Every structure is written in C-alpha cells, then in structure tokens.
Amino acid sequence: MIVLLAVSALGLDRLVNARGFQLYGGITPRVETSAKVVALTFDDGPDPAGAGPLLDTLAEAGVPATFYLTGRELAQHPELGARIAADGHEIGNHTYSHERMVLVSPDFVAREIEDTDALIRATGYAGEITFRPPNGKKLLALPRYLAEHERRTITWDVEPDSYPDVAASPARIVDHADEHVRPGSIILLHAMYPSREQSLRAVGPLIERLRDRGYEFVTVSELLAHEGR
Ligand SMILES: [Zn+2]
C-alpha cells in the first residue's frame, strides 16, 4: 500500500529514472570521504572486442577496477571472466540478461541475480559482489530482492561516455572526468564493445590525468570502506 502511494505520488517515470532513490535498500552513487580515492568501473561484457586491450592497460597502470558483467556474456566468454578475476579486479553483478528490471516478477529477479552470481564465482572471484542495475533503472521487485538479500547497489556520479559529444573523443572523456571527479567518486565507462573504442582509448590517459591530480584508484568495495573517513 505504501509502495503504491509512493509510486502514484512521485510519478512512475520519475521513480524509474531516479538514480539516487529506490524504495528498499541503499543505493550508492559515490562515497562521502575526504580521501582522494576514486573507483573506476566498467559496465557490460565481458566482450572479446575490448577486453584484452582494456585489461592490458589496467595491468600496465597497476589499477584495480570494478567490472559490472552480465551473466549472459560471462556464460559466452568464461575465459574473459577468469582473466578479469586473475588480474585482481573486482566483479559486480549487472544481471543476467541486461533487460530493464522494471515491473518484473520476484522470480525473474532472483534468477537474473543468482544465475549471474554463480557465473561470477565460477571465474574464481571471491570478494563481495555488489549490484548495478542495467541502465541504472530499478523498480519494485528488484529493490525488494536487493534489500532482503542485503545487496549493495552501486551506481555512479561521473559518466563521461553517457554524453554522445563527450563519448566521441578520448580527450573529451578525460577532460569530463577531470572536471567532475571528486574524492569518493565512482566513474562509469563502457570500454569493451567495438562501438566504444573512444572510451577504451581514454582509459590510460584518464588514469594518468587523475593520478596527476593526486587521486588513487581503488575497487568499489575498497571505496565503500572509506565512507565517512
Ligand atoms: Zn549495462
């Protein structure tokens, strides 16, 4: 009843699109901290088009990142998931199908998340598995599941390649990140698909620029440990 009132009061569309609000459980777009730490996160995949060069860049830079992978793509490319884990990165759950998790049944949500968790564990990754909804959208059945299972939902506060004019140029992606980042930021990039070559090319220079500004790169779990410190 409270849920229905909240939906009608706020308007369904606004609720679906609100990245900083959901009905149950917490959502984290960034962490409150004075430490100059940021998390670099990559959504979707693993995809063979960009996984190799992306992982090479991160390894050369010595940067641990957090990958929000889909179960469907992990099932198709288990060797890429295994390399991400072996390279010491964090792996998060981005659902199995990448369908919009809006007005779906509780059973559908549970399958989407638990099947993906199992595939993430099969990579050898043993740390906390945080959750990031596809398209940042979530409603009713999904938030209820996440709250009941005490799953942490991670979004972002810096998203350079979400803006087409910025996404078209590695230099603009780096400048955008530089202008918007602050201590505790969570940076979102998509760098594995062939269409995202500009993002892939931005990763090395972006790391260099933010390090020049005094930032240290940590995984999402490490960043969460800085909350309030
Ligand atoms: Zn996605």
mmCIF file of C-alpha atoms and ligand atoms in Angstrom:
data_model
loop_
_atom_site.group_PDB
_atom_site.id
_atom_site.type_symbol
_atom_site.label_atom_id
_atom_site.label_comp_id
_atom_site.label_asym_id
_atom_site.label_seq_id
_atom_site.Cartn_x
_atom_site.Cartn_y
_atom_site.Cartn_z
ATOM 1 C CA MET A 1 0.000 0.000 0.000
ATOM 2 C CA ILE A 2 2.803 2.384 0.950
ATOM 3 C CA VAL A 3 4.583 1.373 -2.226
ATOM 4 C CA LEU A 4 1.563 2.139 -4.388
ATOM 5 C CA LEU A 5 1.116 5.516 -2.720
ATOM 6 C CA ALA A 6 4.778 6.334 -3.250
ATOM 7 C CA VAL A 7 4.544 5.376 -6.905
ATOM 8 C CA SER A 8 1.449 7.455 -7.530
ATOM 9 C CA ALA A 9 2.790 10.414 -5.551
ATOM 10 C CA LEU A 10 6.119 10.584 -7.307
ATOM 11 C CA GLY A 11 5.041 9.513 -10.758
ATOM 12 C CA LEU A 12 6.179 6.216 -12.206
ATOM 13 C CA ASP A 13 8.620 7.676 -14.681
ATOM 14 C CA ARG A 14 10.368 9.826 -12.151
ATOM 15 C CA LEU A 15 10.710 6.866 -9.817
ATOM 16 C CA VAL A 16 12.096 4.600 -12.529
ATOM 17 C CA ASN A 17 14.677 7.165 -13.534
ATOM 18 C CA ALA A 18 15.766 8.386 -10.112
ATOM 19 C CA ARG A 19 19.315 7.124 -9.719
ATOM 20 C CA GLY A 20 19.639 8.272 -6.127
ATOM 21 C CA PHE A 21 16.405 6.805 -4.830
ATOM 22 C CA GLN A 22 14.821 3.419 -4.569
ATOM 23 C CA LEU A 23 12.053 2.052 -2.430
ATOM 24 C CA TYR A 24 14.042 -0.525 -0.487
ATOM 25 C CA GLY A 25 17.683 -0.792 0.379
ATOM 26 C CA GLY A 26 20.509 1.601 -0.182
ATOM 27 C CA ILE A 27 21.954 2.934 -3.383
ATOM 28 C CA THR A 28 25.450 4.355 -3.663
ATOM 29 C CA PRO A 29 26.388 6.795 -6.442
ATOM 30 C CA ARG A 30 29.534 7.896 -4.573
ATOM 31 C CA VAL A 31 31.139 7.685 -1.149
ATOM 32 C CA GLU A 32 31.476 10.537 1.333
ATOM 33 C CA THR A 33 35.180 10.788 2.142
ATOM 34 C CA SER A 34 37.971 13.337 2.333
ATOM 35 C CA ALA A 35 40.486 10.833 0.935
ATOM 36 C CA LYS A 36 41.419 11.313 -2.724
ATOM 37 C CA VAL A 37 40.234 7.872 -3.758
ATOM 38 C CA VAL A 38 38.032 7.013 -6.742
ATOM 39 C CA ALA A 39 36.693 3.805 -8.266
ATOM 40 C CA LEU A 40 36.899 3.119 -11.978
ATOM 41 C CA THR A 41 34.008 0.910 -13.067
ATOM 42 C CA PHE A 42 33.246 -0.731 -16.398
ATOM 43 C CA ASP A 43 29.763 -1.831 -17.397
ATOM 44 C CA ASP A 44 28.666 -4.733 -19.601
ATOM 45 C CA GLY A 45 30.571 -7.595 -21.156
ATOM 46 C CA PRO A 46 32.921 -9.330 -20.933
ATOM 47 C CA ASP A 47 33.326 -8.839 -24.664
ATOM 48 C CA PRO A 48 36.336 -10.066 -26.643
ATOM 49 C CA ALA A 49 36.497 -6.892 -28.752
ATOM 50 C CA GLY A 50 37.951 -4.734 -25.989
ATOM 51 C CA ALA A 51 38.637 -6.965 -23.002
ATOM 52 C CA GLY A 52 42.263 -7.751 -23.880
ATOM 53 C CA PRO A 53 43.448 -4.188 -24.515
ATOM 54 C CA LEU A 54 41.450 -2.868 -21.548
ATOM 55 C CA LEU A 55 42.950 -5.425 -19.154
ATOM 56 C CA ASP A 56 46.431 -4.784 -20.580
ATOM 57 C CA THR A 57 46.033 -1.034 -19.962
ATOM 58 C CA LEU A 58 44.879 -1.557 -16.375
ATOM 59 C CA ALA A 59 47.690 -4.048 -15.709
ATOM 60 C CA GLU A 60 50.324 -1.675 -17.083
ATOM 61 C CA ALA A 61 48.965 1.129 -14.921
ATOM 62 C CA GLY A 62 48.594 -1.122 -11.869
ATOM 63 C CA VAL A 63 44.979 -0.014 -11.435
ATOM 64 C CA PRO A 64 42.343 -2.311 -9.881
ATOM 65 C CA ALA A 65 38.935 -1.699 -11.477
ATOM 66 C CA THR A 66 35.431 -2.992 -10.889
ATOM 67 C CA PHE A 67 33.600 -4.771 -13.715
ATOM 68 C CA TYR A 68 29.794 -4.993 -13.751
ATOM 69 C CA LEU A 69 29.348 -8.010 -16.010
ATOM 70 C CA THR A 70 26.229 -9.697 -17.346
ATOM 71 C CA GLY A 71 25.643 -13.397 -16.755
ATOM 72 C CA ARG A 72 24.777 -13.937 -20.405
ATOM 73 C CA GLU A 73 28.115 -12.575 -21.616
ATOM 74 C CA LEU A 74 30.045 -14.340 -18.847
ATOM 75 C CA ALA A 75 28.483 -17.632 -19.944
ATOM 76 C CA GLN A 76 29.620 -16.889 -23.526
ATOM 77 C CA HIS A 77 33.160 -15.833 -22.553
ATOM 78 C CA PRO A 78 34.155 -17.593 -19.317
ATOM 79 C CA GLU A 79 37.864 -17.202 -20.162
ATOM 80 C CA LEU A 80 37.499 -13.413 -20.121
ATOM 81 C CA GLY A 81 35.801 -13.522 -16.728
ATOM 82 C CA ALA A 82 38.607 -15.740 -15.452
ATOM 83 C CA ARG A 83 41.233 -13.253 -16.651
ATOM 84 C CA ILE A 84 39.429 -10.315 -15.026
ATOM 85 C CA ALA A 85 39.426 -12.238 -11.733
ATOM 86 C CA ALA A 86 43.033 -13.433 -12.126
ATOM 87 C CA ASP A 87 44.170 -9.858 -12.794
ATOM 88 C CA GLY A 88 42.849 -8.891 -9.358
ATOM 89 C CA HIS A 89 39.831 -6.820 -10.383
ATOM 90 C CA GLU A 90 36.511 -6.740 -8.585
ATOM 91 C CA ILE A 91 33.460 -8.225 -10.309
ATOM 92 C CA GLY A 92 29.932 -6.950 -9.763
ATOM 93 C CA ASN A 93 26.545 -8.288 -10.854
ATOM 94 C CA HIS A 94 24.857 -6.454 -13.768
ATOM 95 C CA THR A 95 22.015 -9.013 -14.120
ATOM 96 C CA TYR A 96 21.948 -11.988 -16.476
ATOM 97 C CA SER A 97 20.067 -10.600 -19.477
ATOM 98 C CA HIS A 98 20.554 -6.820 -19.139
ATOM 99 C CA GLU A 99 16.773 -6.496 -19.510
ATOM 100 C CA ARG A 100 15.170 -3.483 -17.893
ATOM 101 C CA MET A 101 14.340 -4.654 -14.364
ATOM 102 C CA VAL A 102 11.104 -2.694 -14.347
ATOM 103 C CA LEU A 103 7.804 -4.308 -13.322
ATOM 104 C CA VAL A 104 9.250 -7.818 -13.486
ATOM 105 C CA SER A 105 8.347 -10.708 -11.166
ATOM 106 C CA PRO A 106 10.295 -11.560 -7.996
ATOM 107 C CA ASP A 107 11.183 -14.964 -9.506
ATOM 108 C CA PHE A 108 12.612 -13.340 -12.611
ATOM 109 C CA VAL A 109 14.726 -11.001 -10.487
ATOM 110 C CA ALA A 110 16.035 -13.820 -8.295
ATOM 111 C CA ARG A 111 17.055 -15.880 -11.340
ATOM 112 C CA GLU A 112 18.710 -12.910 -13.031
ATOM 113 C CA ILE A 113 20.823 -12.159 -9.972
ATOM 114 C CA GLU A 114 21.560 -15.628 -8.640
ATOM 115 C CA ASP A 115 22.475 -17.166 -12.013
ATOM 116 C CA THR A 116 24.885 -14.284 -12.538
ATOM 117 C CA ASP A 117 26.361 -14.646 -9.035
ATOM 118 C CA ALA A 118 27.104 -18.307 -9.807
ATOM 119 C CA LEU A 119 28.867 -17.378 -13.066
ATOM 120 C CA ILE A 120 30.886 -14.696 -11.247
ATOM 121 C CA ARG A 121 32.005 -17.245 -8.628
ATOM 122 C CA ALA A 122 32.990 -19.614 -11.467
ATOM 123 C CA THR A 123 35.560 -17.022 -12.601
ATOM 124 C CA GLY A 124 37.447 -17.561 -9.328
ATOM 125 C CA TYR A 125 36.449 -14.163 -7.925
ATOM 126 C CA ALA A 126 35.968 -14.475 -4.154
ATOM 127 C CA GLY A 127 35.225 -10.918 -2.926
ATOM 128 C CA GLU A 128 31.971 -9.079 -2.300
ATOM 129 C CA ILE A 129 29.609 -8.984 -5.302
ATOM 130 C CA THR A 130 27.862 -5.625 -5.412
ATOM 131 C CA PHE A 131 24.979 -4.997 -7.812
ATOM 132 C CA ARG A 132 24.422 -2.453 -10.543
ATOM 133 C CA PRO A 133 21.064 -2.411 -12.355
ATOM 134 C CA PRO A 134 21.037 -2.186 -16.169
ATOM 135 C CA ASN A 135 20.502 1.409 -17.322
ATOM 136 C CA GLY A 136 20.506 2.474 -13.676
ATOM 137 C CA LYS A 137 16.792 1.555 -13.556
ATOM 138 C CA LYS A 138 15.100 -0.478 -10.903
ATOM 139 C CA LEU A 139 11.600 -0.820 -9.544
ATOM 140 C CA LEU A 140 9.559 -2.809 -7.051
ATOM 141 C CA ALA A 141 10.610 -6.449 -7.337
ATOM 142 C CA LEU A 142 14.278 -5.666 -7.841
ATOM 143 C CA PRO A 143 14.800 -3.276 -4.906
ATOM 144 C CA ARG A 144 12.826 -5.598 -2.637
ATOM 145 C CA TYR A 145 15.093 -8.507 -3.562
ATOM 146 C CA LEU A 146 18.230 -6.410 -3.057
ATOM 147 C CA ALA A 147 17.084 -5.212 0.357
ATOM 148 C CA GLU A 148 16.028 -8.664 1.530
ATOM 149 C CA HIS A 149 19.402 -10.088 0.476
ATOM 150 C CA GLU A 150 21.316 -7.085 1.844
ATOM 151 C CA ARG A 151 22.916 -6.439 -1.519
ATOM 152 C CA ARG A 152 24.621 -3.129 -2.067
ATOM 153 C CA THR A 153 23.504 -1.290 -5.198
ATOM 154 C CA ILE A 154 26.221 0.773 -6.816
ATOM 155 C CA THR A 155 25.587 3.453 -9.416
ATOM 156 C CA TRP A 156 27.997 6.291 -10.284
ATOM 157 C CA ASP A 157 28.440 10.058 -10.140
ATOM 158 C CA VAL A 158 30.758 10.539 -13.133
ATOM 159 C CA GLU A 159 29.707 9.117 -16.538
ATOM 160 C CA PRO A 160 31.771 10.675 -19.336
ATOM 161 C CA ASP A 161 30.673 8.320 -22.102
ATOM 162 C CA SER A 162 26.948 8.763 -21.396
ATOM 163 C CA TYR A 163 27.065 12.057 -23.349
ATOM 164 C CA PRO A 164 27.455 11.456 -27.108
ATOM 165 C CA ASP A 165 29.538 14.584 -27.718
ATOM 166 C CA VAL A 166 31.912 13.658 -24.884
ATOM 167 C CA ALA A 167 31.939 9.941 -25.763
ATOM 168 C CA ALA A 168 33.149 10.710 -29.295
ATOM 169 C CA SER A 169 36.633 11.752 -28.174
ATOM 170 C CA PRO A 170 39.115 10.249 -25.700
ATOM 171 C CA ALA A 171 40.410 13.739 -24.863
ATOM 172 C CA ARG A 172 36.890 14.954 -24.034
ATOM 173 C CA ILE A 173 36.232 11.856 -21.919
ATOM 174 C CA VAL A 174 39.385 12.583 -19.911
ATOM 175 C CA ASP A 175 38.501 16.287 -19.538
ATOM 176 C CA HIS A 176 34.943 15.456 -18.454
ATOM 177 C CA ALA A 177 36.177 13.010 -15.799
ATOM 178 C CA ASP A 178 38.759 15.529 -14.614
ATOM 179 C CA GLU A 179 36.118 18.266 -14.278
ATOM 180 C CA HIS A 180 33.510 16.156 -12.476
ATOM 181 C CA VAL A 181 35.507 13.814 -10.244
ATOM 182 C CA ARG A 182 35.811 14.442 -6.502
ATOM 183 C CA PRO A 183 37.001 12.366 -3.549
ATOM 184 C CA GLY A 184 34.847 9.223 -3.323
ATOM 185 C CA SER A 185 33.625 9.371 -6.922
ATOM 186 C CA ILE A 186 32.525 6.312 -8.867
ATOM 187 C CA ILE A 187 33.402 6.690 -12.547
ATOM 188 C CA LEU A 188 31.414 4.720 -15.131
ATOM 189 C CA LEU A 189 32.805 3.787 -18.542
ATOM 190 C CA HIS A 190 31.828 1.259 -21.213
ATOM 191 C CA ALA A 191 35.038 0.149 -22.893
ATOM 192 C CA MET A 192 34.641 -3.381 -24.203
ATOM 193 C CA TYR A 193 32.327 -3.238 -27.217
ATOM 194 C CA PRO A 194 33.623 -2.306 -30.695
ATOM 195 C CA SER A 195 31.372 0.799 -30.649
ATOM 196 C CA ARG A 196 33.176 2.019 -27.520
ATOM 197 C CA GLU A 197 36.678 2.354 -28.898
ATOM 198 C CA GLN A 198 36.945 6.006 -27.822
ATOM 199 C CA SER A 199 36.244 5.009 -24.225
ATOM 200 C CA LEU A 200 38.820 2.250 -24.424
ATOM 201 C CA ARG A 201 41.416 4.701 -25.709
ATOM 202 C CA ALA A 202 40.560 7.144 -22.907
ATOM 203 C CA VAL A 203 41.331 4.723 -20.066
ATOM 204 C CA GLY A 204 45.133 5.098 -19.984
ATOM 205 C CA PRO A 205 45.140 8.918 -20.290
ATOM 206 C CA LEU A 206 42.291 9.208 -17.763
ATOM 207 C CA ILE A 207 44.266 7.220 -15.185
ATOM 208 C CA GLU A 208 47.311 9.382 -15.832
ATOM 209 C CA ARG A 209 45.356 12.657 -15.507
ATOM 210 C CA LEU A 210 43.626 11.737 -12.259
ATOM 211 C CA ARG A 211 46.837 10.418 -10.750
ATOM 212 C CA ASP A 212 48.432 13.754 -11.638
ATOM 213 C CA ARG A 213 45.601 15.339 -9.597
ATOM 214 C CA GLY A 214 46.564 13.159 -6.640
ATOM 215 C CA TYR A 215 43.843 10.520 -6.925
ATOM 216 C CA GLU A 216 44.337 6.874 -6.072
ATOM 217 C CA PHE A 217 42.263 4.191 -7.822
ATOM 218 C CA VAL A 218 40.563 1.568 -5.668
ATOM 219 C CA THR A 219 37.856 -1.032 -6.210
ATOM 220 C CA VAL A 220 34.241 -0.315 -5.279
ATOM 221 C CA SER A 221 34.498 -2.448 -2.099
ATOM 222 C CA GLU A 222 37.637 -0.570 -1.069
ATOM 223 C CA LEU A 223 35.913 2.723 -1.789
ATOM 224 C CA LEU A 224 32.907 1.738 0.349
ATOM 225 C CA ALA A 225 35.319 1.158 3.251
ATOM 226 C CA HIS A 226 36.257 4.876 3.030
ATOM 227 C CA GLU A 227 32.666 6.027 3.701
ATOM 228 C CA GLY A 228 32.715 8.752 6.335
ATOM 229 C CA ARG A 229 36.516 8.714 6.649
HETATM 230 ZN ZN ZN B 1 24.830 -2.027 -18.768
#
